[in-house]
């Protein structure tokens, strides 16, 4: 009897999850637009997928994945062909699982993108599907995730690696456009307030935020050279740090040229400082994927090493596998993504 009542209680939530406005979310943000809540719920779906992907990199999950022949041809300890000879499957099994999870999420969002193609009004018959039915959407996402792990290995992983790189490039461009628009709107608003009155206060605020952005970027560059390069190695890291630094410097100079100011009088160094900081994050994210641990010590190792130096002690280096699950750059990237979602509303 208790089980039946429990099922009835759960069933009472289903209409909420399947309605055109998910009341669980709306209860938390009653003044939000339906479209904004929909974006947030989809962002939560992506957040859950990202957490699942991070869990795939934990040592306990990886040890179980290594026992699956589909991930390593002959189980744990086997080797797969690599660009430079052979690569131990143990070092890639977690990432292969992450790509399966990301494949499932990509197929889920692509499916609904195709279904909702051309949707412009809430009066469209497809609008309730877009803004509701969250229980069934969540069930579909879970089902696609489970099914992704049953795809035969073959060339799937290699092909999906390249698709992932192309998708990441497009994703970064979209984020960059949103950040530029955000920084421009921010600068424009503060310049207008500065012109309306109390100019010293707003000028100081504008100068402070711009200085903080450039200060963090310069600090990041110094840390990159200290921890992600060594004297006779890490040539790629040295090149991209220097190359991106030069590009950011040129972009900052161009943003204050007279011709640019004539065309865009509200443009300035604030936009350049935001993009410079974002470029430093992208550089750090790229270097964090470097397979050579001498050129990629990992953030956890850097923090531990810094504490040891401060305490005057020496601690053995943490193995790369021990700190692999703490993907700091992905956490920062997810925060930027959520901010872009909120801004694009």
mmCIF file of C-alpha atoms in Angstrom:
data_model
loop_
_atom_site.group_PDB
_atom_site.id
_atom_site.type_symbol
_atom_site.label_atom_id
_atom_site.label_comp_id
_atom_site.label_asym_id
_atom_site.label_seq_id
_atom_site.Cartn_x
_atom_site.Cartn_y
_atom_site.Cartn_z
ATOM 1 C CA UNK A 1 0.000 0.000 0.000
ATOM 2 C CA UNK A 2 2.831 2.352 0.929
ATOM 3 C CA UNK A 3 4.548 1.582 -2.381
ATOM 4 C CA UNK A 4 1.365 2.378 -4.319
ATOM 5 C CA UNK A 5 0.942 5.669 -2.463
ATOM 6 C CA UNK A 6 4.589 6.450 -3.116
ATOM 7 C CA UNK A 7 4.128 5.830 -6.829
ATOM 8 C CA UNK A 8 1.047 8.037 -6.848
ATOM 9 C CA UNK A 9 3.018 10.759 -5.101
ATOM 10 C CA UNK A 10 5.775 10.524 -7.705
ATOM 11 C CA UNK A 11 3.202 10.462 -10.499
ATOM 12 C CA UNK A 12 1.797 13.749 -9.218
ATOM 13 C CA UNK A 13 5.106 15.374 -10.163
ATOM 14 C CA UNK A 14 4.985 14.128 -13.752
ATOM 15 C CA UNK A 15 2.524 16.780 -15.015
ATOM 16 C CA UNK A 16 4.843 19.404 -13.562
ATOM 17 C CA UNK A 17 7.790 17.930 -15.418
ATOM 18 C CA UNK A 18 5.803 17.571 -18.639
ATOM 19 C CA UNK A 19 4.043 20.942 -18.642
ATOM 20 C CA UNK A 20 4.920 23.858 -20.857
ATOM 21 C CA UNK A 21 6.558 25.628 -17.915
ATOM 22 C CA UNK A 22 8.489 23.388 -15.524
ATOM 23 C CA UNK A 23 7.042 24.459 -12.164
ATOM 24 C CA UNK A 24 9.954 23.123 -10.139
ATOM 25 C CA UNK A 25 12.291 25.588 -11.810
ATOM 26 C CA UNK A 26 9.713 28.362 -12.002
ATOM 27 C CA UNK A 27 9.193 28.112 -8.245
ATOM 28 C CA UNK A 28 12.822 29.116 -7.790
ATOM 29 C CA UNK A 29 12.652 31.959 -10.315
ATOM 30 C CA UNK A 30 8.975 33.059 -10.566
ATOM 31 C CA UNK A 31 9.695 36.210 -12.554
ATOM 32 C CA UNK A 32 11.656 34.439 -15.277
ATOM 33 C CA UNK A 33 10.438 34.158 -18.827
ATOM 34 C CA UNK A 34 9.423 30.740 -20.094
ATOM 35 C CA UNK A 35 12.219 30.827 -22.684
ATOM 36 C CA UNK A 36 14.799 31.735 -20.028
ATOM 37 C CA UNK A 37 13.707 28.851 -17.805
ATOM 38 C CA UNK A 38 13.915 26.514 -20.797
ATOM 39 C CA UNK A 39 17.500 27.615 -21.448
ATOM 40 C CA UNK A 40 18.362 27.064 -17.799
ATOM 41 C CA UNK A 41 16.877 23.559 -17.761
ATOM 42 C CA UNK A 42 18.808 22.621 -20.893
ATOM 43 C CA UNK A 43 21.901 24.082 -19.214
ATOM 44 C CA UNK A 44 21.211 21.842 -16.202
ATOM 45 C CA UNK A 45 21.041 18.856 -18.562
ATOM 46 C CA UNK A 46 24.429 19.835 -19.942
ATOM 47 C CA UNK A 47 25.737 20.304 -16.397
ATOM 48 C CA UNK A 48 24.643 16.791 -15.454
ATOM 49 C CA UNK A 49 26.296 15.422 -18.585
ATOM 50 C CA UNK A 50 29.504 17.291 -17.744
ATOM 51 C CA UNK A 51 29.500 15.898 -14.199
ATOM 52 C CA UNK A 52 29.000 12.405 -15.625
ATOM 53 C CA UNK A 53 31.921 12.976 -18.006
ATOM 54 C CA UNK A 54 34.111 14.100 -15.098
ATOM 55 C CA UNK A 55 33.163 10.976 -13.156
ATOM 56 C CA UNK A 56 34.420 8.882 -16.067
ATOM 57 C CA UNK A 57 37.916 10.208 -15.319
ATOM 58 C CA UNK A 58 37.906 9.139 -11.675
ATOM 59 C CA UNK A 59 40.306 6.254 -10.895
ATOM 60 C CA UNK A 60 37.540 3.944 -9.608
ATOM 61 C CA UNK A 61 35.403 4.312 -12.747
ATOM 62 C CA UNK A 62 38.429 4.077 -15.048
ATOM 63 C CA UNK A 63 39.515 0.820 -13.427
ATOM 64 C CA UNK A 64 36.118 -0.685 -14.256
ATOM 65 C CA UNK A 65 36.127 0.675 -17.807
ATOM 66 C CA UNK A 66 39.523 -0.926 -18.466
ATOM 67 C CA UNK A 67 37.958 -4.331 -17.914
ATOM 68 C CA UNK A 68 35.523 -3.778 -20.797
ATOM 69 C CA UNK A 69 36.954 -5.267 -24.033
ATOM 70 C CA UNK A 70 35.142 -2.608 -26.068
ATOM 71 C CA UNK A 71 37.290 0.114 -24.568
ATOM 72 C CA UNK A 72 40.605 -1.729 -24.549
ATOM 73 C CA UNK A 73 40.948 -4.333 -27.277
ATOM 74 C CA UNK A 74 42.271 -7.034 -24.956
ATOM 75 C CA UNK A 75 41.356 -5.518 -21.611
ATOM 76 C CA UNK A 76 43.578 -3.558 -19.241
ATOM 77 C CA UNK A 77 47.205 -3.118 -20.223
ATOM 78 C CA UNK A 78 46.632 -3.468 -23.976
ATOM 79 C CA UNK A 79 47.974 -0.982 -26.520
ATOM 80 C CA UNK A 80 46.380 0.886 -29.396
ATOM 81 C CA UNK A 81 48.071 2.480 -32.426
ATOM 82 C CA UNK A 82 49.100 6.101 -31.872
ATOM 83 C CA UNK A 83 50.599 8.932 -33.830
ATOM 84 C CA UNK A 84 54.000 8.224 -32.295
ATOM 85 C CA UNK A 85 54.098 4.435 -32.176
ATOM 86 C CA UNK A 86 51.718 2.852 -29.689
ATOM 87 C CA UNK A 87 49.763 4.321 -26.790
ATOM 88 C CA UNK A 88 48.776 2.418 -23.671
ATOM 89 C CA UNK A 89 44.999 2.021 -23.666
ATOM 90 C CA UNK A 90 44.963 2.639 -19.906
ATOM 91 C CA UNK A 91 45.831 6.304 -20.490
ATOM 92 C CA UNK A 92 42.922 6.867 -22.918
ATOM 93 C CA UNK A 93 40.097 4.742 -21.548
ATOM 94 C CA UNK A 94 38.649 7.545 -19.390
ATOM 95 C CA UNK A 95 38.765 10.019 -22.266
ATOM 96 C CA UNK A 96 37.128 7.512 -24.603
ATOM 97 C CA UNK A 97 34.276 7.188 -22.103
ATOM 98 C CA UNK A 98 34.026 10.986 -21.907
ATOM 99 C CA UNK A 99 33.667 11.142 -25.690
ATOM 100 C CA UNK A 100 30.844 8.579 -25.513
ATOM 101 C CA UNK A 101 28.991 10.724 -22.980
ATOM 102 C CA UNK A 102 29.590 13.853 -25.078
ATOM 103 C CA UNK A 103 28.423 11.995 -28.195
ATOM 104 C CA UNK A 104 25.158 11.151 -26.442
ATOM 105 C CA UNK A 105 24.633 14.765 -25.357
ATOM 106 C CA UNK A 106 25.445 16.045 -28.848
ATOM 107 C CA UNK A 107 22.934 13.648 -30.430
ATOM 108 C CA UNK A 108 20.298 14.643 -27.862
ATOM 109 C CA UNK A 109 20.649 18.373 -28.535
ATOM 110 C CA UNK A 110 20.993 17.844 -32.295
ATOM 111 C CA UNK A 111 17.750 15.852 -32.326
ATOM 112 C CA UNK A 112 15.811 18.641 -30.625
ATOM 113 C CA UNK A 113 17.539 21.287 -32.753
ATOM 114 C CA UNK A 114 16.211 19.541 -35.864
ATOM 115 C CA UNK A 115 12.740 19.077 -34.363
ATOM 116 C CA UNK A 116 12.539 22.754 -33.368
ATOM 117 C CA UNK A 117 13.990 24.096 -36.617
ATOM 118 C CA UNK A 118 12.151 27.297 -37.572
ATOM 119 C CA UNK A 119 10.340 27.624 -34.231
ATOM 120 C CA UNK A 120 9.819 31.365 -33.634
ATOM 121 C CA UNK A 121 6.581 31.711 -31.673
ATOM 122 C CA UNK A 122 5.082 30.192 -28.533
ATOM 123 C CA UNK A 123 1.900 29.654 -30.590
ATOM 124 C CA UNK A 124 3.698 27.056 -32.691
ATOM 125 C CA UNK A 125 2.393 23.523 -31.914
ATOM 126 C CA UNK A 126 5.981 22.475 -31.184
ATOM 127 C CA UNK A 127 6.431 25.119 -28.460
ATOM 128 C CA UNK A 128 5.039 22.932 -25.625
ATOM 129 C CA UNK A 129 7.505 20.217 -26.625
ATOM 130 C CA UNK A 130 10.344 22.725 -26.513
ATOM 131 C CA UNK A 131 9.330 24.231 -23.157
ATOM 132 C CA UNK A 132 8.120 21.091 -21.408
ATOM 133 C CA UNK A 133 8.113 17.275 -21.250
ATOM 134 C CA UNK A 134 11.292 17.419 -19.155
ATOM 135 C CA UNK A 135 10.781 13.994 -17.590
ATOM 136 C CA UNK A 136 10.688 12.298 -20.991
ATOM 137 C CA UNK A 137 13.575 14.416 -22.269
ATOM 138 C CA UNK A 138 15.672 13.396 -19.284
ATOM 139 C CA UNK A 139 14.749 9.746 -19.833
ATOM 140 C CA UNK A 140 15.728 10.070 -23.507
ATOM 141 C CA UNK A 141 19.072 11.625 -22.562
ATOM 142 C CA UNK A 142 19.820 8.784 -20.139
ATOM 143 C CA UNK A 143 18.807 6.206 -22.751
ATOM 144 C CA UNK A 144 21.050 7.746 -25.426
ATOM 145 C CA UNK A 145 23.943 7.804 -22.943
ATOM 146 C CA UNK A 146 23.509 4.120 -22.168
ATOM 147 C CA UNK A 147 23.205 3.270 -25.858
ATOM 148 C CA UNK A 148 26.394 5.189 -26.697
ATOM 149 C CA UNK A 149 28.440 2.702 -24.673
ATOM 150 C CA UNK A 150 27.147 -0.166 -26.829
ATOM 151 C CA UNK A 151 28.473 1.331 -30.076
ATOM 152 C CA UNK A 152 31.200 -0.994 -31.440
ATOM 153 C CA UNK A 153 34.687 0.479 -31.167
ATOM 154 C CA UNK A 154 35.962 0.281 -34.759
ATOM 155 C CA UNK A 155 36.795 3.734 -36.079
ATOM 156 C CA UNK A 156 34.103 5.418 -33.976
ATOM 157 C CA UNK A 157 36.455 6.857 -31.341
ATOM 158 C CA UNK A 158 38.977 8.214 -33.856
ATOM 159 C CA UNK A 159 36.287 9.826 -36.028
ATOM 160 C CA UNK A 160 34.540 11.294 -33.010
ATOM 161 C CA UNK A 161 37.851 12.737 -31.756
ATOM 162 C CA UNK A 162 38.103 14.829 -34.940
ATOM 163 C CA UNK A 163 34.423 15.819 -34.828
ATOM 164 C CA UNK A 164 34.944 16.854 -31.214
ATOM 165 C CA UNK A 165 37.843 19.111 -32.180
ATOM 166 C CA UNK A 166 35.774 20.804 -34.914
ATOM 167 C CA UNK A 167 32.816 21.220 -32.570
ATOM 168 C CA UNK A 168 35.031 22.659 -29.833
ATOM 169 C CA UNK A 169 36.407 25.217 -32.299
ATOM 170 C CA UNK A 170 32.883 26.353 -33.267
ATOM 171 C CA UNK A 171 31.839 26.427 -29.606
ATOM 172 C CA UNK A 172 34.805 28.670 -28.727
ATOM 173 C CA UNK A 173 33.925 31.057 -31.577
ATOM 174 C CA UNK A 174 30.321 31.344 -30.355
ATOM 175 C CA UNK A 175 31.509 31.982 -26.800
ATOM 176 C CA UNK A 176 33.954 34.575 -28.084
ATOM 177 C CA UNK A 177 31.214 36.459 -29.952
ATOM 178 C CA UNK A 178 28.992 36.469 -26.843
ATOM 179 C CA UNK A 179 31.871 37.668 -24.645
ATOM 180 C CA UNK A 180 32.734 40.470 -27.081
ATOM 181 C CA UNK A 181 29.090 41.576 -27.161
ATOM 182 C CA UNK A 182 28.892 41.379 -23.358
ATOM 183 C CA UNK A 183 32.083 43.418 -22.887
ATOM 184 C CA UNK A 184 30.930 45.999 -25.455
ATOM 185 C CA UNK A 185 27.543 46.412 -23.742
ATOM 186 C CA UNK A 186 29.269 46.663 -20.369
ATOM 187 C CA UNK A 187 31.690 49.329 -21.597
ATOM 188 C CA UNK A 188 28.914 51.238 -23.387
ATOM 189 C CA UNK A 189 26.725 51.323 -20.266
ATOM 190 C CA UNK A 190 29.501 52.597 -18.030
ATOM 191 C CA UNK A 191 30.639 55.216 -20.557
ATOM 192 C CA UNK A 192 27.041 56.501 -20.794
ATOM 193 C CA UNK A 193 26.837 56.764 -16.994
ATOM 194 C CA UNK A 194 30.212 58.508 -16.980
ATOM 195 C CA UNK A 195 28.901 61.084 -19.475
ATOM 196 C CA UNK A 196 25.651 61.611 -17.550
ATOM 197 C CA UNK A 197 27.377 62.617 -14.316
ATOM 198 C CA UNK A 198 29.783 61.607 -11.536
ATOM 199 C CA UNK A 199 32.374 60.917 -14.207
ATOM 200 C CA UNK A 200 35.261 60.357 -11.785
ATOM 201 C CA UNK A 201 33.517 57.467 -10.047
ATOM 202 C CA UNK A 202 32.586 55.655 -13.254
ATOM 203 C CA UNK A 203 35.962 56.376 -14.830
ATOM 204 C CA UNK A 204 37.681 54.861 -11.786
ATOM 205 C CA UNK A 205 35.406 51.807 -11.950
ATOM 206 C CA UNK A 206 36.071 51.357 -15.677
ATOM 207 C CA UNK A 207 39.807 51.752 -15.178
ATOM 208 C CA UNK A 208 39.819 49.342 -12.211
ATOM 209 C CA UNK A 209 37.977 46.556 -14.026
ATOM 210 C CA UNK A 210 40.195 46.967 -17.090
ATOM 211 C CA UNK A 211 43.302 46.888 -14.893
ATOM 212 C CA UNK A 212 42.107 43.770 -13.072
ATOM 213 C CA UNK A 213 41.518 42.006 -16.396
ATOM 214 C CA UNK A 214 44.985 42.823 -17.690
ATOM 215 C CA UNK A 215 46.542 42.094 -14.294
ATOM 216 C CA UNK A 216 45.043 38.607 -14.180
ATOM 217 C CA UNK A 217 46.139 37.991 -17.774
ATOM 218 C CA UNK A 218 49.745 39.029 -17.077
ATOM 219 C CA UNK A 219 49.771 36.879 -13.938
ATOM 220 C CA UNK A 220 48.496 33.936 -15.984
ATOM 221 C CA UNK A 221 51.246 34.399 -18.596
ATOM 222 C CA UNK A 222 53.939 34.454 -15.891
ATOM 223 C CA UNK A 223 52.538 31.300 -14.278
ATOM 224 C CA UNK A 224 52.365 29.600 -17.681
ATOM 225 C CA UNK A 225 56.053 30.258 -18.307
ATOM 226 C CA UNK A 226 56.975 29.105 -14.787
ATOM 227 C CA UNK A 227 54.936 25.891 -14.575
ATOM 228 C CA UNK A 228 54.112 24.857 -18.151
ATOM 229 C CA UNK A 229 57.527 25.285 -19.764
ATOM 230 C CA UNK A 230 61.012 23.941 -19.058
ATOM 231 C CA UNK A 231 64.356 25.100 -20.394
ATOM 232 C CA UNK A 232 64.955 22.470 -23.099
ATOM 233 C CA UNK A 233 61.402 21.212 -23.669
ATOM 234 C CA UNK A 234 57.780 22.300 -24.163
ATOM 235 C CA UNK A 235 58.458 24.208 -27.398
ATOM 236 C CA UNK A 236 54.756 24.131 -28.357
ATOM 237 C CA UNK A 237 53.709 25.620 -25.023
ATOM 238 C CA UNK A 238 56.325 28.369 -25.325
ATOM 239 C CA UNK A 239 55.189 29.182 -28.853
ATOM 240 C CA UNK A 240 51.463 29.405 -28.100
ATOM 241 C CA UNK A 241 51.948 31.390 -24.886
ATOM 242 C CA UNK A 242 54.128 33.914 -26.724
ATOM 243 C CA UNK A 243 51.977 33.938 -29.875
ATOM 244 C CA UNK A 244 48.714 34.513 -27.984
ATOM 245 C CA UNK A 245 50.365 37.168 -25.832
ATOM 246 C CA UNK A 246 51.501 39.062 -28.944
ATOM 247 C CA UNK A 247 48.034 38.796 -30.537
ATOM 248 C CA UNK A 248 46.370 40.105 -27.369
ATOM 249 C CA UNK A 249 48.844 42.999 -27.221
ATOM 250 C CA UNK A 250 48.123 43.892 -30.857
ATOM 251 C CA UNK A 251 44.351 43.643 -30.304
ATOM 252 C CA UNK A 252 44.628 46.001 -27.330
ATOM 253 C CA UNK A 253 46.618 48.542 -29.355
ATOM 254 C CA UNK A 254 44.198 48.328 -32.298
ATOM 255 C CA UNK A 255 41.171 48.890 -30.029
ATOM 256 C CA UNK A 256 42.367 52.399 -29.106
ATOM 257 C CA UNK A 257 43.527 53.545 -32.547
ATOM 258 C CA UNK A 258 41.877 56.799 -33.758
ATOM 259 C CA UNK A 259 40.245 55.099 -36.767
ATOM 260 C CA UNK A 260 38.653 52.483 -34.507
ATOM 261 C CA UNK A 261 37.482 55.146 -32.062
ATOM 262 C CA UNK A 262 35.875 57.090 -34.911
ATOM 263 C CA UNK A 263 33.940 54.032 -36.082
ATOM 264 C CA UNK A 264 33.187 52.748 -32.552
ATOM 265 C CA UNK A 265 33.416 55.657 -30.082
ATOM 266 C CA UNK A 266 32.236 53.438 -27.200
ATOM 267 C CA UNK A 267 34.935 50.820 -27.750
ATOM 268 C CA UNK A 268 37.997 50.693 -25.531
ATOM 269 C CA UNK A 269 40.379 48.603 -23.494
ATOM 270 C CA UNK A 270 37.667 46.957 -21.378
ATOM 271 C CA UNK A 271 36.636 44.719 -24.276
ATOM 272 C CA UNK A 272 40.268 43.911 -25.015
ATOM 273 C CA UNK A 273 40.974 43.044 -21.374
ATOM 274 C CA UNK A 274 38.021 40.625 -21.253
ATOM 275 C CA UNK A 275 39.072 38.911 -24.495
ATOM 276 C CA UNK A 276 42.713 38.808 -23.358
ATOM 277 C CA UNK A 277 41.686 37.079 -20.140
ATOM 278 C CA UNK A 278 39.520 34.623 -22.078
ATOM 279 C CA UNK A 279 42.422 33.929 -24.457
ATOM 280 C CA UNK A 280 44.646 33.115 -21.474
ATOM 281 C CA UNK A 281 42.006 30.671 -20.252
ATOM 282 C CA UNK A 282 41.881 28.998 -23.684
ATOM 283 C CA UNK A 283 45.687 28.783 -23.692
ATOM 284 C CA UNK A 284 45.671 27.169 -20.245
ATOM 285 C CA UNK A 285 42.939 24.745 -21.292
ATOM 286 C CA UNK A 286 44.969 23.696 -24.352
ATOM 287 C CA UNK A 287 48.171 23.211 -22.349
ATOM 288 C CA UNK A 288 46.262 21.139 -19.797
ATOM 289 C CA UNK A 289 45.721 18.542 -22.536
ATOM 290 C CA UNK A 290 49.469 18.183 -23.138
ATOM 291 C CA UNK A 291 50.355 14.469 -22.694
ATOM 292 C CA UNK A 292 53.920 15.255 -21.561
ATOM 293 C CA UNK A 293 53.588 15.681 -17.789
ATOM 294 C CA UNK A 294 56.806 17.682 -17.694
ATOM 295 C CA UNK A 295 54.981 20.352 -19.714
ATOM 296 C CA UNK A 296 51.639 19.798 -17.975
ATOM 297 C CA UNK A 297 52.127 19.366 -14.219
ATOM 298 C CA UNK A 298 48.421 19.785 -13.492
ATOM 299 C CA UNK A 299 46.810 22.427 -11.294
ATOM 300 C CA UNK A 300 46.618 20.123 -8.261
ATOM 301 C CA UNK A 301 50.347 19.384 -8.441
ATOM 302 C CA UNK A 302 51.115 23.101 -8.826
ATOM 303 C CA UNK A 303 49.087 23.960 -5.711
ATOM 304 C CA UNK A 304 50.689 21.170 -3.665
ATOM 305 C CA UNK A 305 54.170 22.122 -4.883
ATOM 306 C CA UNK A 306 53.570 25.788 -4.003
ATOM 307 C CA UNK A 307 52.442 24.845 -0.481
ATOM 308 C CA UNK A 308 55.495 22.645 -0.010
ATOM 309 C CA UNK A 309 57.806 25.481 -1.050
ATOM 310 C CA UNK A 310 56.054 27.814 1.392
ATOM 311 C CA UNK A 311 56.399 25.285 4.218
ATOM 312 C CA UNK A 312 59.995 24.465 3.326
ATOM 313 C CA UNK A 313 59.177 20.790 2.714
ATOM 314 C CA UNK A 314 59.452 18.541 -0.294
ATOM 315 C CA UNK A 315 56.617 16.158 -1.136
ATOM 316 C CA UNK A 316 56.836 13.476 -3.818
ATOM 317 C CA UNK A 317 55.134 14.524 -7.038
ATOM 318 C CA UNK A 318 51.526 13.404 -7.261
ATOM 319 C CA UNK A 319 51.009 10.954 -10.072
ATOM 320 C CA UNK A 320 49.068 12.381 -13.025
ATOM 321 C CA UNK A 321 46.384 9.776 -12.554
ATOM 322 C CA UNK A 322 45.751 10.789 -8.946
ATOM 323 C CA UNK A 323 44.721 14.318 -9.838
ATOM 324 C CA UNK A 324 43.218 13.642 -13.232
ATOM 325 C CA UNK A 325 39.613 13.748 -12.048
ATOM 326 C CA UNK A 326 39.863 17.367 -10.916
ATOM 327 C CA UNK A 327 39.453 19.004 -14.303
ATOM 328 C CA UNK A 328 39.770 22.646 -13.222
ATOM 329 C CA UNK A 329 39.774 24.115 -16.734
ATOM 330 C CA UNK A 330 36.490 22.351 -17.519
ATOM 331 C CA UNK A 331 34.933 23.798 -14.363
ATOM 332 C CA UNK A 332 36.001 27.302 -15.425
ATOM 333 C CA UNK A 333 34.737 26.623 -18.947
ATOM 334 C CA UNK A 334 31.387 25.471 -17.585
ATOM 335 C CA UNK A 335 31.084 28.659 -15.525
ATOM 336 C CA UNK A 336 31.782 30.757 -18.639
ATOM 337 C CA UNK A 337 29.212 28.712 -20.559
ATOM 338 C CA UNK A 338 26.514 29.286 -17.907
ATOM 339 C CA UNK A 339 27.244 33.024 -17.882
ATOM 340 C CA UNK A 340 26.913 33.098 -21.674
ATOM 341 C CA UNK A 341 23.587 31.248 -21.398
ATOM 342 C CA UNK A 342 22.274 33.821 -18.912
ATOM 343 C CA UNK A 343 23.551 36.740 -20.999
ATOM 344 C CA UNK A 344 22.065 35.421 -24.259
ATOM 345 C CA UNK A 345 18.542 35.340 -22.833
#
